[in-house]
Amino acid sequence: MEEAEVYYADVLLPLHLPGTYTYRVPREMVDEVQAGVRVVVQFGQKRMYSALVRRLHTEAPRWRAKYVLGVLDERPVVTERQMLFWEWMASYYMCYPGDVMAVALPAGMKLASESALSIHPDFDGDLSRLTKYELQVVGLLTDHGTMRVDDISHALGIQKIMPLVRTMIERQVVVMDEELRERFVPRKSTYVRLAEAYSTEEAQRRLFDELEAKKRTKQVELLMKFMTMSGFGKELVAKRELPQGSALQTLVKNGVLLTEEREESRLEHYDSDSLVPASSIKLNDGQMAAYEGIRTDKAHSVSLLHGVTSSGKTEVYIKLIDEQVRAGRQVLFLLPEIALTAQIINRLRRYFGDKVGVYHSRFSASQRVEVWRRTALKDGPGRYQVLLGARSAVFLPFSDLGLVIVDEEHDPSYKQQDPAPRYHARDAAVYLARLWGARTVLGSATPSIESYHNAMDGKYGLQTMATRYGGFSLPQVEVVDMKQAQRQGEVHGHFSDTLLRAIRDALAARQQVILYQNRRGFSLRLECDDCHHVPQCVHCDVSLVYHKATNSLRCHYCGYSIPVPPECPACHSTRLRMVGIGTERVEEDLQIMFPEARVARMDLDSTLQKNQYIELLNDFAERRIDILVGTQMVTKGLDFEHVSVVGIVNADNIINYPNFRSFERAYQQMTQVSGRAGRHGDAGRVIIQTYNPSHQILQKVQDGDYEGLYRDQDNERRVFRYPPYYRLVEITLKHRDSDVLNAAADWLAAQLRGAFGARVMGPEYPLVSRVRALYLKVVAVRFERSEAIGDAKKLMMQMADDLAKQDGWARVAVHFDVDPY
């Protein structure tokens, strides 16, 4: 008898581990295991994980392989193209495929075993030797059989329960097992339908006559309500919508009504009855030229749409989307901020209804899984064709991607900082589109220097929209010299008379105001007037920021906070003063100066709760807020009809930042926030307050001179060997001991110099040299753009692995960041 072939599966685990791991597939599971499905495997001594099958084969490994324990999916949840995309991302951004998997898959699809307790089979039942808490644990396990450690901790109200658990395990009272839990549970609801026996009008009449004869008044009332809601038994009715009680239970028991469970969506439903056809959008000459230029450009798969603020880029996007939707293909629409999806989603759903899906981190784990599944559908009802989201949306399982749109492509929010992969969603989206043979459109009023350079070099197509939609003029930009204003007594608090008059005039005309301040909190630091001591974070090398709402000093890096001290901790002086201003201070000062105005704040602190940012934007759009104060959130693509004044409280904070991109970012931020003014009528006013009014960037913002900015920055980057002429790889080393870190960083820098010579810069401490109790040092390596650096990346990663093998350096963390900033 011929022996059956033995199959093995190479699986990917969502862990910081190189490559795949091989497991043996039990014979009974061979037909179920295929590339892209999730399987349950044991990794290590006890832990179990859901892993992704990368390859099924018959090549036996050199070691004895563990068995696959179970198959979680009937069909693949990750496609071959997604796997290729993940592998490219791991290679390009210098991390492991498991790092990519951990970020790409929704949390609801990642399973890991959790410690669970049960009564030890050899426990003799002697309760007299147990302590009070041990008795309670045994009682819980007697009632429930098996319980997770976290659930027991919660039930007993004991936070640190592991010492108690360890003692009970050692005494063989309980035993610990590993339990795998499925995080995604479909939402189900009970529905009620009429039994087949009562489907005819005659049968229904007899039923009512019988119930009335028996004086079953409540049953008659409930049945009448059901008949009305169900169209006399033709449709199902949700059980929750009917009166609950004995009448319903009796009708179900007697077989008049039948119940059944159905899976329900957790996602918002959009009424598609009132859709507007995209053909109703009439493009102006500038929009039409850009639209036709993009769709007919055969030489470039990527187009840069450079349109001034309020030039009507969204209408062009909608026209391009409509082509793909009518062809049955899918569209990825990326936005830099979750807050922006609130406005654009309503515009897109006007034209595409329930074909539009939204995917971002504010969704629950179960909602994200549902969006994932509806994106993967190849056809049929419920399939999403237009996917709108922040950077993580690039990981969705598209079935037929035809177009990728990256709006506000210049925005730094597209860059993932931590954890790995430290990818840039714009660049990743361009590669993803290439895998599908799809077109990419990058849109911005202030393109990144890299994207504009690619357009000037002929790598990207370029379409320009130089005028605002509707013929409205761009806002008038005024620069206020704060030094001169102070000398003339024209500054009140942190506001010049020019800005205050503009706000007053706008409020009098029933218009709205946006003020931009790029620091949150009340003041930037608390300082002693006598010894100039500034309270610092104990975990990070930064000063604590004062937050008046909580009357605390808080670290914006790790979250550490302390109450405001009554005296200086260094010299005990009570002469403490607040230095610098944040959005909280601006908000409070405005409430004092304009008591009749409704002032609100939009920053990370004020939008922590789910949907809080949506409520804030809705209130501003419906004019329940007169003045909106915010950080960078207010600079990005928001469209409000009645904003006539925009104020930048402190332009110098934006410009004077030690980074090679500081001038580029300053121009982008100031131009973008300026573009919120005068979008639907009279020209708006933009007031920029500064102590350096002659700065070149301010002049370019006033003149709207992006081309001038590009020429200056492009030339400077070429001379000083920065992107787009050079690629940067930044290597960050972290350790709790600064001496260990310094030695490791010096060793790695020496190794790198031996291989790459003068391309290596550092090691240096970054601007903030300690974060979350870890010291940081940075080594940067730059390569000419024309160089193929795949082998160089592998060598650098090998050097990092070699560093970990040196004595005493195993715990030095090494992170790679390709194309930082």
Short mmCIF file of C-alpha atoms in Angstrom, two decimals, residues 2 108 122 127 191 216 253-254 290 372 396 427 471 539 569-570 594 605 610 692 709 715 719 782 788 815:
data_model
loop_
_atom_site.label_atom_id
_atom_site.label_comp_id
_atom_site.label_asym_id
_atom_site.label_seq_id
_atom_site.Cartn_x
_atom_site.Cartn_y
_atom_site.Cartn_z
CA GLU A 2 1.40 3.37 -1.04
CA GLY A 108 -10.00 41.06 15.69
CA ASP A 122 -5.04 16.04 41.91
CA LEU A 127 -10.39 23.87 51.88
CA TYR A 191 -35.92 38.24 14.13
CA ARG A 216 -56.27 37.41 24.61
CA LYS A 253 -44.60 28.93 22.03
CA ASN A 254 -47.89 28.26 20.20
CA ALA A 290 -6.83 68.18 -14.91
CA TRP A 372 -11.95 43.91 5.87
CA LEU A 396 -7.02 46.11 3.08
CA ASP A 427 4.93 55.68 -1.09
CA GLY A 471 -13.86 82.14 -9.23
CA HIS A 539 11.14 59.26 32.10
CA PRO A 569 11.07 71.88 43.95
CA ALA A 570 14.66 73.18 43.71
CA PHE A 594 -14.79 87.86 23.43
CA ASP A 605 -6.57 66.41 24.21
CA LYS A 610 -14.66 58.31 19.94
CA ASN A 692 10.81 87.89 12.10
CA LEU A 709 9.95 77.49 -2.37
CA ASN A 715 18.87 73.46 -4.73
CA VAL A 719 24.04 70.86 -2.19
CA ARG A 782 22.69 58.29 3.16
CA ALA A 788 20.44 50.13 -5.63
CA HIS A 815 15.25 50.36 14.97
#
